[in-house]
JSON list of C-alpha atoms in Angstrom, two decimals:
[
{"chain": "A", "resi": 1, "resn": "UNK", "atom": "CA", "xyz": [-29.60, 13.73, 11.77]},
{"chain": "A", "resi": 2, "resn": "UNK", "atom": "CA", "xyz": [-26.52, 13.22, 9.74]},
{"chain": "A", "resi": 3, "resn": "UNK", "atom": "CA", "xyz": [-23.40, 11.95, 10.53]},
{"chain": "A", "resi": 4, "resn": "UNK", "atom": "CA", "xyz": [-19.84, 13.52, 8.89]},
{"chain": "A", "resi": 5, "resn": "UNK", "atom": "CA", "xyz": [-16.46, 12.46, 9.33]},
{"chain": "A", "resi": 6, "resn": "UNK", "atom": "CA", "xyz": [-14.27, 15.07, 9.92]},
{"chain": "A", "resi": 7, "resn": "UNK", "atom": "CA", "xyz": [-10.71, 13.62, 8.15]},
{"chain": "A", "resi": 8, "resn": "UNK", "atom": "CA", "xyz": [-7.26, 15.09, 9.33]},
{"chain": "A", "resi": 9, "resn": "UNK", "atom": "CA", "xyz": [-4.55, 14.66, 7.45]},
{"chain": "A", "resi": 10, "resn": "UNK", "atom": "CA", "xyz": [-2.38, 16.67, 9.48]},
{"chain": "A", "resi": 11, "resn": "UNK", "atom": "CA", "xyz": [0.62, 16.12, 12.15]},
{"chain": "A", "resi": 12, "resn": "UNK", "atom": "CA", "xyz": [0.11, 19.69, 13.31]},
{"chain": "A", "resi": 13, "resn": "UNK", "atom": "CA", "xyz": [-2.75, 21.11, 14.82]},
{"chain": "A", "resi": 14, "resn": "UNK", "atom": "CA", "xyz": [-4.07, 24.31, 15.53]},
{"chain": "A", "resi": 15, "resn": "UNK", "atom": "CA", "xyz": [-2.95, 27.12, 14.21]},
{"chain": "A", "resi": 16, "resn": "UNK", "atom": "CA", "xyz": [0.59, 25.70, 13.55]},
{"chain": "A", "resi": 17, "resn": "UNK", "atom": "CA", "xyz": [-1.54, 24.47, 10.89]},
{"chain": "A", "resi": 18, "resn": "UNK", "atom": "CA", "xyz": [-3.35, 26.74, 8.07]},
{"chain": "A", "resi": 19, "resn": "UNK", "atom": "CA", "xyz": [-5.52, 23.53, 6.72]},
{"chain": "A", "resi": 20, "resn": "UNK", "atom": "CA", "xyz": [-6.11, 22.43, 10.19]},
{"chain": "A", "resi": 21, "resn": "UNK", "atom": "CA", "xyz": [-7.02, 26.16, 11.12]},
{"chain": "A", "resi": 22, "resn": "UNK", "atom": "CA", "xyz": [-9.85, 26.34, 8.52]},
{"chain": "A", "resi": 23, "resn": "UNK", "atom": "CA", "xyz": [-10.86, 23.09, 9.05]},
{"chain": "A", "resi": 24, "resn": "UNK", "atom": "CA", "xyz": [-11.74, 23.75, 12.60]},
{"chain": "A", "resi": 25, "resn": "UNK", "atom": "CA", "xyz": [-13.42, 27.14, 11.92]},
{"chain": "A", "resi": 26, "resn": "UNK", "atom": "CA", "xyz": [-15.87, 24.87, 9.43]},
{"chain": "A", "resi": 27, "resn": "UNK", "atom": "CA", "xyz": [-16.65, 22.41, 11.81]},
{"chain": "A", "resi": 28, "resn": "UNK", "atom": "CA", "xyz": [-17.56, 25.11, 14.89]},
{"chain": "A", "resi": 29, "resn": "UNK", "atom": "CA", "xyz": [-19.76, 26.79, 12.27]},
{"chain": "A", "resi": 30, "resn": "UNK", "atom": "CA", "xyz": [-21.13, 23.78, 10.91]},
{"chain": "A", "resi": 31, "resn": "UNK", "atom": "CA", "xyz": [-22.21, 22.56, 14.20]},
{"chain": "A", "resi": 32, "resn": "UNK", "atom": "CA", "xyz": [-23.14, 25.49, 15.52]},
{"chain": "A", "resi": 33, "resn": "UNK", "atom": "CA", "xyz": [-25.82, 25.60, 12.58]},
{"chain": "A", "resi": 34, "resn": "UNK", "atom": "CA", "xyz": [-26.33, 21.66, 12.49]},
{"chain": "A", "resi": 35, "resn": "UNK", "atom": "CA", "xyz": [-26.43, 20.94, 16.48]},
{"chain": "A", "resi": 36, "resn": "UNK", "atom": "CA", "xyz": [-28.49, 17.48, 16.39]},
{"chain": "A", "resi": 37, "resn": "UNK", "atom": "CA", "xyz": [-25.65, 16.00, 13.61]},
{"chain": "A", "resi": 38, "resn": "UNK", "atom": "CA", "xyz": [-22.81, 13.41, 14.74]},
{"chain": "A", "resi": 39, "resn": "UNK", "atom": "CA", "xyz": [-19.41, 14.81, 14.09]},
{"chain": "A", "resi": 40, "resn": "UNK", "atom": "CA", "xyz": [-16.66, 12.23, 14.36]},
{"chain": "A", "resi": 41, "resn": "UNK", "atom": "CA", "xyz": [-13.31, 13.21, 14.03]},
{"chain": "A", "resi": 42, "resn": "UNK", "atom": "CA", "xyz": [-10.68, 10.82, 12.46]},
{"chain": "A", "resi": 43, "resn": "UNK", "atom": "CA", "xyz": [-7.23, 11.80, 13.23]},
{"chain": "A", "resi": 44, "resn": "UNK", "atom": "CA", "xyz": [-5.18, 9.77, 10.16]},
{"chain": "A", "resi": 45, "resn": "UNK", "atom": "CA", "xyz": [-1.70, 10.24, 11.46]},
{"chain": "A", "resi": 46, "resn": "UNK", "atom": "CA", "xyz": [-2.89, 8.74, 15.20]},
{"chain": "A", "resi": 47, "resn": "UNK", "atom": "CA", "xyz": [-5.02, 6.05, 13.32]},
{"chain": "A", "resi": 48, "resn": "UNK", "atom": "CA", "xyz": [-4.13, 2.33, 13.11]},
{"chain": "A", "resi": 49, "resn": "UNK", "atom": "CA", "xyz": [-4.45, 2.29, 9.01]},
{"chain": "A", "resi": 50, "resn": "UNK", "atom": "CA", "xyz": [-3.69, -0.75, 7.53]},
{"chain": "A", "resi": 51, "resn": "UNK", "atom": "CA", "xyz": [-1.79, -0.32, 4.35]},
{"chain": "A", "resi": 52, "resn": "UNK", "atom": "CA", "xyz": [-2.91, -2.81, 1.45]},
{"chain": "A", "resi": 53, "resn": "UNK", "atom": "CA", "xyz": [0.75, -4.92, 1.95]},
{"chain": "A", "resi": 54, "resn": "UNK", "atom": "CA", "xyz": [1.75, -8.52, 0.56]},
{"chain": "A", "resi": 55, "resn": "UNK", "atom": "CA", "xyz": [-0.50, -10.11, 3.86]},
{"chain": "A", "resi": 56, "resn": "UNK", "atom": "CA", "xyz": [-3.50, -8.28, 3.01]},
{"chain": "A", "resi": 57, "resn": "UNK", "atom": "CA", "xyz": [-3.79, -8.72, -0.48]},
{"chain": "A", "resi": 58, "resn": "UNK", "atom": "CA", "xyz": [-2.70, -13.15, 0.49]},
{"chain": "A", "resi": 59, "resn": "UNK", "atom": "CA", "xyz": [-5.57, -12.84, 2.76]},
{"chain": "A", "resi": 60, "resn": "UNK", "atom": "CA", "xyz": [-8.19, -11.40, 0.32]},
{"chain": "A", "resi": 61, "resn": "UNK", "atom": "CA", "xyz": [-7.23, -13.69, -2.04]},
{"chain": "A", "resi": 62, "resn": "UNK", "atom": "CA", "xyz": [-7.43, -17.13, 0.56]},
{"chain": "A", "resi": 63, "resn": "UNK", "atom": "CA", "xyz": [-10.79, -15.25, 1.76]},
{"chain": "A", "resi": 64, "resn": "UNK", "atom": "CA", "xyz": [-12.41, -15.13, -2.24]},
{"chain": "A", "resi": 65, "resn": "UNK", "atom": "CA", "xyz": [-11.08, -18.53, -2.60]},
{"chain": "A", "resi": 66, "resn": "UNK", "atom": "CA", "xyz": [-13.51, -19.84, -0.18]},
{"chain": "A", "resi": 67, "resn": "UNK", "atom": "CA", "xyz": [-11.52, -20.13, 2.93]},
{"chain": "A", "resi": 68, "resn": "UNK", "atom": "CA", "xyz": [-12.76, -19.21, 6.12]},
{"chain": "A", "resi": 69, "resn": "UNK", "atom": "CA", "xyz": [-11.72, -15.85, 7.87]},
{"chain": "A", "resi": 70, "resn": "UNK", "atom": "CA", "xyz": [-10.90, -18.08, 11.40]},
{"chain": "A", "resi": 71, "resn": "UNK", "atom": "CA", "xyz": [-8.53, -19.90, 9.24]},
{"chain": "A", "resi": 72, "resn": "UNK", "atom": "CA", "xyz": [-6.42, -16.82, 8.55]},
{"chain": "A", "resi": 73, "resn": "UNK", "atom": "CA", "xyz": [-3.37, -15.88, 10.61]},
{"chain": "A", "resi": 74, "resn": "UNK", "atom": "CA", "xyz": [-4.08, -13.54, 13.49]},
{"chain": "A", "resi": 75, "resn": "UNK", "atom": "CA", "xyz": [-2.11, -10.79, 11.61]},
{"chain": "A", "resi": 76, "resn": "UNK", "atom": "CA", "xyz": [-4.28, -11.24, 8.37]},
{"chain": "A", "resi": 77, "resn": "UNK", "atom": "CA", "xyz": [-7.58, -11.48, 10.52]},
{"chain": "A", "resi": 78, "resn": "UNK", "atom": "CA", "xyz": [-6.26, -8.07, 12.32]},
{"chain": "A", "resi": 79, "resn": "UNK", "atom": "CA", "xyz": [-5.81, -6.41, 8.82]},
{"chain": "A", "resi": 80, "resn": "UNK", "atom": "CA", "xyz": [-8.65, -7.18, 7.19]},
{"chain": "A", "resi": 81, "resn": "UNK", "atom": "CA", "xyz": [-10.96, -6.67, 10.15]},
{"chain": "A", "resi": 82, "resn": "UNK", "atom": "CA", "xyz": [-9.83, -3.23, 10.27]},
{"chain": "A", "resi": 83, "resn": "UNK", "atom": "CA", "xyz": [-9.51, -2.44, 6.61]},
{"chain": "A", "resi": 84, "resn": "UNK", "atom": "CA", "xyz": [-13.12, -3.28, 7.03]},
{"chain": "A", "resi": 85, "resn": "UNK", "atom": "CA", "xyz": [-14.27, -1.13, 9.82]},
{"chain": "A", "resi": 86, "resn": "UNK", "atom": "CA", "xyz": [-12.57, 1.59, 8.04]},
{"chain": "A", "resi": 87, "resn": "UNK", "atom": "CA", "xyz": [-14.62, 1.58, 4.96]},
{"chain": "A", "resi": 88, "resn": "UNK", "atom": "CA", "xyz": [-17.93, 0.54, 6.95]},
{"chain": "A", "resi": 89, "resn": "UNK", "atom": "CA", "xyz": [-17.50, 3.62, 8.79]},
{"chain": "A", "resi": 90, "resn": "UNK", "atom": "CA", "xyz": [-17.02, 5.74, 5.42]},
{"chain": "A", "resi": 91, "resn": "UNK", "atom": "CA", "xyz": [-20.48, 4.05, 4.24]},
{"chain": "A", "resi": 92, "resn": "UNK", "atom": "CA", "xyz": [-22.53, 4.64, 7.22]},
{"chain": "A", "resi": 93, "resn": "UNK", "atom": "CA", "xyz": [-21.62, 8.56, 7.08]},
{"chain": "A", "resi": 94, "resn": "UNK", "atom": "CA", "xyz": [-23.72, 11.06, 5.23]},
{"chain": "A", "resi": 95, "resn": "UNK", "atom": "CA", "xyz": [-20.89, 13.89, 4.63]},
{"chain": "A", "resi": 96, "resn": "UNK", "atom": "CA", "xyz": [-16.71, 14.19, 4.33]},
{"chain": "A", "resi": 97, "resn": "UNK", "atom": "CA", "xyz": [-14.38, 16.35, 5.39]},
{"chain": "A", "resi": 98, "resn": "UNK", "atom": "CA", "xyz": [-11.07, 15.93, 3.88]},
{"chain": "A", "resi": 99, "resn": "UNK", "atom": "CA", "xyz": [-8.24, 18.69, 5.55]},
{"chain": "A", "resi": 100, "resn": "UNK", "atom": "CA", "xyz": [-4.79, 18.11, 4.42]},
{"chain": "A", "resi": 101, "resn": "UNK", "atom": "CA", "xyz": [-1.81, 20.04, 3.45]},
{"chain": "A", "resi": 102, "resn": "UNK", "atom": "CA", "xyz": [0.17, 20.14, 0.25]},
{"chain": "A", "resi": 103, "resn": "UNK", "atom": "CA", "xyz": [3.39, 17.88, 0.46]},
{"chain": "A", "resi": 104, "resn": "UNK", "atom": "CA", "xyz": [5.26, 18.11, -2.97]},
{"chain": "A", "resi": 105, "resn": "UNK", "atom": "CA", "xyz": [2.13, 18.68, -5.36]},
{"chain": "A", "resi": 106, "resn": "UNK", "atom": "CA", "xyz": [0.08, 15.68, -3.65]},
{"chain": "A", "resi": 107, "resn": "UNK", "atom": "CA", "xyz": [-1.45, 14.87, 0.07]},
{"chain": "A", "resi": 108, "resn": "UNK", "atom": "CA", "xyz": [0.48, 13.62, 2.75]},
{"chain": "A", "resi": 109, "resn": "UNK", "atom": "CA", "xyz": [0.67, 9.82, 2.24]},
{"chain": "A", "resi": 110, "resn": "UNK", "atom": "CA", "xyz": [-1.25, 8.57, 5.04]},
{"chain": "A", "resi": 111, "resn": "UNK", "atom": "CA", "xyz": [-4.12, 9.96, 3.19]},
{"chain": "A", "resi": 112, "resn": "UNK", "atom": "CA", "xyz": [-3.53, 7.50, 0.01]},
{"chain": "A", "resi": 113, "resn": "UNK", "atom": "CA", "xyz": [-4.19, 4.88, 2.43]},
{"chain": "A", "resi": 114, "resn": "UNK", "atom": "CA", "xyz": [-6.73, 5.41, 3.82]},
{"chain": "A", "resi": 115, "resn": "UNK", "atom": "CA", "xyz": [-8.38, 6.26, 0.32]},
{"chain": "A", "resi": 116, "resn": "UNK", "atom": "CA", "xyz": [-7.22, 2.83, -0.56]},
{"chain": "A", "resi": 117, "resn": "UNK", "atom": "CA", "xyz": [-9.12, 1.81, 2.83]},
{"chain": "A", "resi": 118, "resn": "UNK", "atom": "CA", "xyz": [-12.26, 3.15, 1.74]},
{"chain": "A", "resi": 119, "resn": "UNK", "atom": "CA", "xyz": [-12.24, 1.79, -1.97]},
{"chain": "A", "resi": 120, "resn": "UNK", "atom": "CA", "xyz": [-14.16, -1.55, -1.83]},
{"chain": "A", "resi": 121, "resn": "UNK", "atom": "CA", "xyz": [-15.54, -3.32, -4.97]},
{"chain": "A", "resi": 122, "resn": "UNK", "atom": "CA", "xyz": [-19.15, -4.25, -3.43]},
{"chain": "A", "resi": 123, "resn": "UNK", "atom": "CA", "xyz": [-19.16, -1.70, -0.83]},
{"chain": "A", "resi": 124, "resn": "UNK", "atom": "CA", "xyz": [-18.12, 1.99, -2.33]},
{"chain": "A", "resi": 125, "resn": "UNK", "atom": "CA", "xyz": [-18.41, 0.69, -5.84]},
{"chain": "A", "resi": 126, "resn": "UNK", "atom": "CA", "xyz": [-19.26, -2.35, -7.99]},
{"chain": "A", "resi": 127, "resn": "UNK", "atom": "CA", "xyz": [-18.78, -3.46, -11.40]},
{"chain": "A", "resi": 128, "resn": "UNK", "atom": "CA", "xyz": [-21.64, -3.96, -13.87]},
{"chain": "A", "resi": 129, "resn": "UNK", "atom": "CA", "xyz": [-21.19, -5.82, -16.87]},
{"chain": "A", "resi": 130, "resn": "UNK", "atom": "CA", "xyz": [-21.04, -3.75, -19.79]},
{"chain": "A", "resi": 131, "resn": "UNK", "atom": "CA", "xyz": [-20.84, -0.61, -17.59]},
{"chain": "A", "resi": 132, "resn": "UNK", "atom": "CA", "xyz": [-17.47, -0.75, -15.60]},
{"chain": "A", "resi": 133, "resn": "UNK", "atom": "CA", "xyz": [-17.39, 0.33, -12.23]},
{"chain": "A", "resi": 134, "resn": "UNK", "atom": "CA", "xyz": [-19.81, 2.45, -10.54]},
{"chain": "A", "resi": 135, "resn": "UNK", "atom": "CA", "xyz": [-19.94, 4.35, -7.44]},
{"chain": "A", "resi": 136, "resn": "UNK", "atom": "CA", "xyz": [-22.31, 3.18, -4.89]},
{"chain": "A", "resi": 137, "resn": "UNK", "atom": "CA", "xyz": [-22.12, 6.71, -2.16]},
{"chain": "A", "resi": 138, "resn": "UNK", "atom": "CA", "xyz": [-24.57, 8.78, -4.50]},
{"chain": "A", "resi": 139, "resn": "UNK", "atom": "CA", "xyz": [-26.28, 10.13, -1.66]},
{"chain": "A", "resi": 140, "resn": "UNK", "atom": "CA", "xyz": [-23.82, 11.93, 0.33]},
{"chain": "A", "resi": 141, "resn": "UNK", "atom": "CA", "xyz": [-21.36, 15.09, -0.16]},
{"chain": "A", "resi": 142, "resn": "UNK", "atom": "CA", "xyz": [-18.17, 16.49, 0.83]},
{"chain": "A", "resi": 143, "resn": "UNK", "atom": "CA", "xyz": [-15.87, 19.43, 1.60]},
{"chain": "A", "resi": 144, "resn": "UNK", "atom": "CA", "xyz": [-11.76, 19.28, 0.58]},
{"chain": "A", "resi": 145, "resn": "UNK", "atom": "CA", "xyz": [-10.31, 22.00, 2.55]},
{"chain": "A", "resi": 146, "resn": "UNK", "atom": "CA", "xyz": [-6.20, 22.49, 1.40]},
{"chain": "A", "resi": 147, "resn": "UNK", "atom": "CA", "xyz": [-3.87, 24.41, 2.49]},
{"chain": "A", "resi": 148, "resn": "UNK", "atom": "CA", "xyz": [-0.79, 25.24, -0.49]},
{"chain": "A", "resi": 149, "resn": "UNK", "atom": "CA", "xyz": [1.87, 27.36, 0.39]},
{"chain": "A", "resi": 150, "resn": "UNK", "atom": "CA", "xyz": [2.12, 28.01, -3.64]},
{"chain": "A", "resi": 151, "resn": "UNK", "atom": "CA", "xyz": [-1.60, 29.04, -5.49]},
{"chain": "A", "resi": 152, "resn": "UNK", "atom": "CA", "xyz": [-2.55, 25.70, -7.01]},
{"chain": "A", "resi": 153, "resn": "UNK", "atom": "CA", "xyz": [-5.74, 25.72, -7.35]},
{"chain": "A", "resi": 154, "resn": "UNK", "atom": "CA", "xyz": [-8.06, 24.76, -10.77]},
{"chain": "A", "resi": 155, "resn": "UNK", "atom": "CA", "xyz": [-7.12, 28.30, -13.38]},
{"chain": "A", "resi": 156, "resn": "UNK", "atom": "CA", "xyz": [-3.74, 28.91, -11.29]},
{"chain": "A", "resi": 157, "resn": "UNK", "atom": "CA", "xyz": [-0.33, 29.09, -13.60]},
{"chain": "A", "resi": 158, "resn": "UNK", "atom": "CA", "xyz": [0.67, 25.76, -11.62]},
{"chain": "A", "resi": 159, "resn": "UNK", "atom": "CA", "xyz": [-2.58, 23.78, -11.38]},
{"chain": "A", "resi": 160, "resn": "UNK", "atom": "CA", "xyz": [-1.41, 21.42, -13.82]},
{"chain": "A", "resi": 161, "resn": "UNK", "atom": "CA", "xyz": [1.14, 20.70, -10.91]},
{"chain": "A", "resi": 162, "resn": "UNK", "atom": "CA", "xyz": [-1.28, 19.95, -8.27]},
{"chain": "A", "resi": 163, "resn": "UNK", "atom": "CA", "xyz": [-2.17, 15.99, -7.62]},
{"chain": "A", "resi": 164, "resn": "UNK", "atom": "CA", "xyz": [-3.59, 16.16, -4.58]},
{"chain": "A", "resi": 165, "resn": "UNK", "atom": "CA", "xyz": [-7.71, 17.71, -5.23]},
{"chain": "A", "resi": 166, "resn": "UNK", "atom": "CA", "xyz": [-7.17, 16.30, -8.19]},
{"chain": "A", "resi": 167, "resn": "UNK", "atom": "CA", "xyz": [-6.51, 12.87, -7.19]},
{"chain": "A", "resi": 168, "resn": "UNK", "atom": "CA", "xyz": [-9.31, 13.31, -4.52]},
{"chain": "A", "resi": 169, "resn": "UNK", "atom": "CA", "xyz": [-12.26, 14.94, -6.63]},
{"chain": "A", "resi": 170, "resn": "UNK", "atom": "CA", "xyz": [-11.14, 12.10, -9.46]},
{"chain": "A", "resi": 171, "resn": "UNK", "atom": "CA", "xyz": [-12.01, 9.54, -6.24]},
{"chain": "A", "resi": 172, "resn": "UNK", "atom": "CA", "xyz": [-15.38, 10.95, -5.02]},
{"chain": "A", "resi": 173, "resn": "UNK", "atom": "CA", "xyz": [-16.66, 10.63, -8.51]},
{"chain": "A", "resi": 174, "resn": "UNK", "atom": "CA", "xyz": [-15.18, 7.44, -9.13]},
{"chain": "A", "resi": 175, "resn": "UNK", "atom": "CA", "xyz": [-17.51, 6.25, -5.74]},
{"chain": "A", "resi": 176, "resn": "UNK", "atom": "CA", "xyz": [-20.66, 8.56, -7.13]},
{"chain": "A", "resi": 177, "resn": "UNK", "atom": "CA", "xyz": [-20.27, 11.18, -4.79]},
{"chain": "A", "resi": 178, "resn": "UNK", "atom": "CA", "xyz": [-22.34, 13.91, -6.45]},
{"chain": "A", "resi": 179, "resn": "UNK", "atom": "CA", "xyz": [-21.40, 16.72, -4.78]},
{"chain": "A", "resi": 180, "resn": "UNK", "atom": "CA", "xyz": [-17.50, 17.74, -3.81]},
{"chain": "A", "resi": 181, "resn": "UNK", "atom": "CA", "xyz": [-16.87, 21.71, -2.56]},
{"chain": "A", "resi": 182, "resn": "UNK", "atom": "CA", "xyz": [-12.91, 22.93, -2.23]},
{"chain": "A", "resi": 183, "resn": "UNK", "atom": "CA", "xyz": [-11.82, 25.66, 0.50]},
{"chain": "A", "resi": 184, "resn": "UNK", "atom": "CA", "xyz": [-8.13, 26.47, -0.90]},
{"chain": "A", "resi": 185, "resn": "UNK", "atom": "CA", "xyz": [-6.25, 28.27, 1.69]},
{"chain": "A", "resi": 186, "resn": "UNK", "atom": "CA", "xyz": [-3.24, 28.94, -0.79]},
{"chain": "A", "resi": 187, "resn": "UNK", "atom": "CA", "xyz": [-0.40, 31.09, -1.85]},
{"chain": "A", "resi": 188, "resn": "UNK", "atom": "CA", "xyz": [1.13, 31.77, 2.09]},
{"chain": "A", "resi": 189, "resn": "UNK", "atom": "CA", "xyz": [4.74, 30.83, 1.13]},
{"chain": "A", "resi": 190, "resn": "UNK", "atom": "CA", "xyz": [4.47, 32.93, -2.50]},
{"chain": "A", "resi": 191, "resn": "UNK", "atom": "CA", "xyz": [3.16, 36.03, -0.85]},
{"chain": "A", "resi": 192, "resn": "UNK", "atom": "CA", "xyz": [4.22, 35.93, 2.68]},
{"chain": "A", "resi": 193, "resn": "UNK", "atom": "CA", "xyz": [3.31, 39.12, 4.20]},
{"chain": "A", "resi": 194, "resn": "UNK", "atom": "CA", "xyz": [-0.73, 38.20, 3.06]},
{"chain": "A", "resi": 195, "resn": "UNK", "atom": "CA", "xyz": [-0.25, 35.08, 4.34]},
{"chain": "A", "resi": 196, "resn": "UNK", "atom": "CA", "xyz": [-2.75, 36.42, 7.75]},
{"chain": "A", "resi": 197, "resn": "UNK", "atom": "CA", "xyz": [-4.93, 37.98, 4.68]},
{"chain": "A", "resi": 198, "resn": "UNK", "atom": "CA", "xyz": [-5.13, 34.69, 3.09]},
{"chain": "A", "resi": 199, "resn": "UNK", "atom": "CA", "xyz": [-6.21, 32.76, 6.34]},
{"chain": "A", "resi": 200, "resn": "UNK", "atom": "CA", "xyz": [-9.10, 34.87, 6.98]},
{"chain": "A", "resi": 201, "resn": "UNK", "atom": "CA", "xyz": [-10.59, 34.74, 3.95]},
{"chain": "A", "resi": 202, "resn": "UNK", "atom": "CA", "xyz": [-10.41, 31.62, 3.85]},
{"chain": "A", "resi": 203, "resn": "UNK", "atom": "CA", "xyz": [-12.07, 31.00, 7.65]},
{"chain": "A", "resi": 204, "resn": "UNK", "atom": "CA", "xyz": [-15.03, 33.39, 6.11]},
{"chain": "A", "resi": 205, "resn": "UNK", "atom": "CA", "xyz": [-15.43, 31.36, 2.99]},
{"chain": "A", "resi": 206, "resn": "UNK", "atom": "CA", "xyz": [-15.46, 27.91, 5.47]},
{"chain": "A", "resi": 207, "resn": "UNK", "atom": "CA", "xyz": [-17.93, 29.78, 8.03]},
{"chain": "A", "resi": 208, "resn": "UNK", "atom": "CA", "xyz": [-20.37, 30.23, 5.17]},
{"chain": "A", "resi": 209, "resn": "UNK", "atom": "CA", "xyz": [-20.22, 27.26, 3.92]},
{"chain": "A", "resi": 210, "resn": "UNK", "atom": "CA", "xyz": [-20.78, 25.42, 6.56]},
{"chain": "A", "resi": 211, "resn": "UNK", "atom": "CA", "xyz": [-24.52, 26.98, 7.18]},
{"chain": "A", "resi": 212, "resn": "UNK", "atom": "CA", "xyz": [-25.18, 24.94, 3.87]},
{"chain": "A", "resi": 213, "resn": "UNK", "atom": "CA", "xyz": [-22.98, 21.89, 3.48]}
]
């Protein structure tokens, strides 16, 4: 049995949402095909996600220093004890799925941090002398599914533009994630009456790739 985390990065849902839309076609399918797997769905907008402030980073230092976690303030020991869940969780899964929407070139930022969350010298990656850093999740896989209203995707006139995959796929390798499949539901806003066109083949492509993700 595997376990995937289904990750929204979405204030819409449903079909108010093209990302969210496909997403939720992939995950039916994928269960449907996969019905003894644990699908647990993290809704990033409705999650308490710490960002990496001025406290945290005081706290991780007073913790590497040697002092004791009791001995940190309750607001520091709340931070740090969820930063920690969070990227415990992202460990113990087998597969990703990333959904999100393009916001000016990139991913909304509640996405950044939780990627920030989930990157942990010692835990997603470690540093070897003479090597650098290397990724330590070299046994699991994952899906981006993005919606665009623009066609940004990798050989598009505008891909150059686009931070968002980019900045994602650049992450999974970075934590030795070997494999790392894109669903780009894009070009709804550029070509507006194909934007129903668009959808579907997108759903299709998710459908059948969920039977072998």
């Amino acid at each position: 049995m595997s376990t995937v985390l289904y990750i929204s990065a979405h204030p819409m849902q449903g079909e108010a949402s093209y990302s969210t839309t496909v997403g939720n076609q992939f995950i039916q399918a994928y269960r449907a095909a996969n019905p003894n797997d644990e699908v647990i769905y993290l809704d990033l907008f409705q999650m308490d996600i710490p960002r990496i402030d001025a406290e945290v980073l005081t706290a991780w230092g007073k913790l590497g220093t040697g002092t004791a976690f009791d001995q940190l303030s309750s607001s520091e020991q709340k931070k740090v004890s969820r930063l920690s869940e969070l990227v415990d969780q992202f460990v113990a899964a087998d597969k990703y799925v990333f959904v999100n929407p393009v916001w000016n070139f990139s991913y909304p930022p509640v996405l950044k941090d939780y990627i920030d969350a989930i990157c942990v010298a010692g835990k997603t990656f470690k540093y070897v002398a003479g090597v650098g850093p290397v990724g330590q999740l070299t046994d699991k896989k994952a899906l981006h599914i993005q919606a665009s209203g623009s066609v940004l995707s990798p050989g598009s006139a505008y891909a150059d533009f686009e931070m968002s995959h980019r900045h994602l796929d650049t992450i999974m390798k970075f934590l030795g994630v070997p494999s790392f499949d894109a669903i780009f539901v894009e070009g709804m806003a550029a070509a507006a009456d194909q934007a129903q066109a668009i959808k579907e083949k997108a759903v299709q492509e998710a459908r059948t790739l969920a039977l072998t993700f």
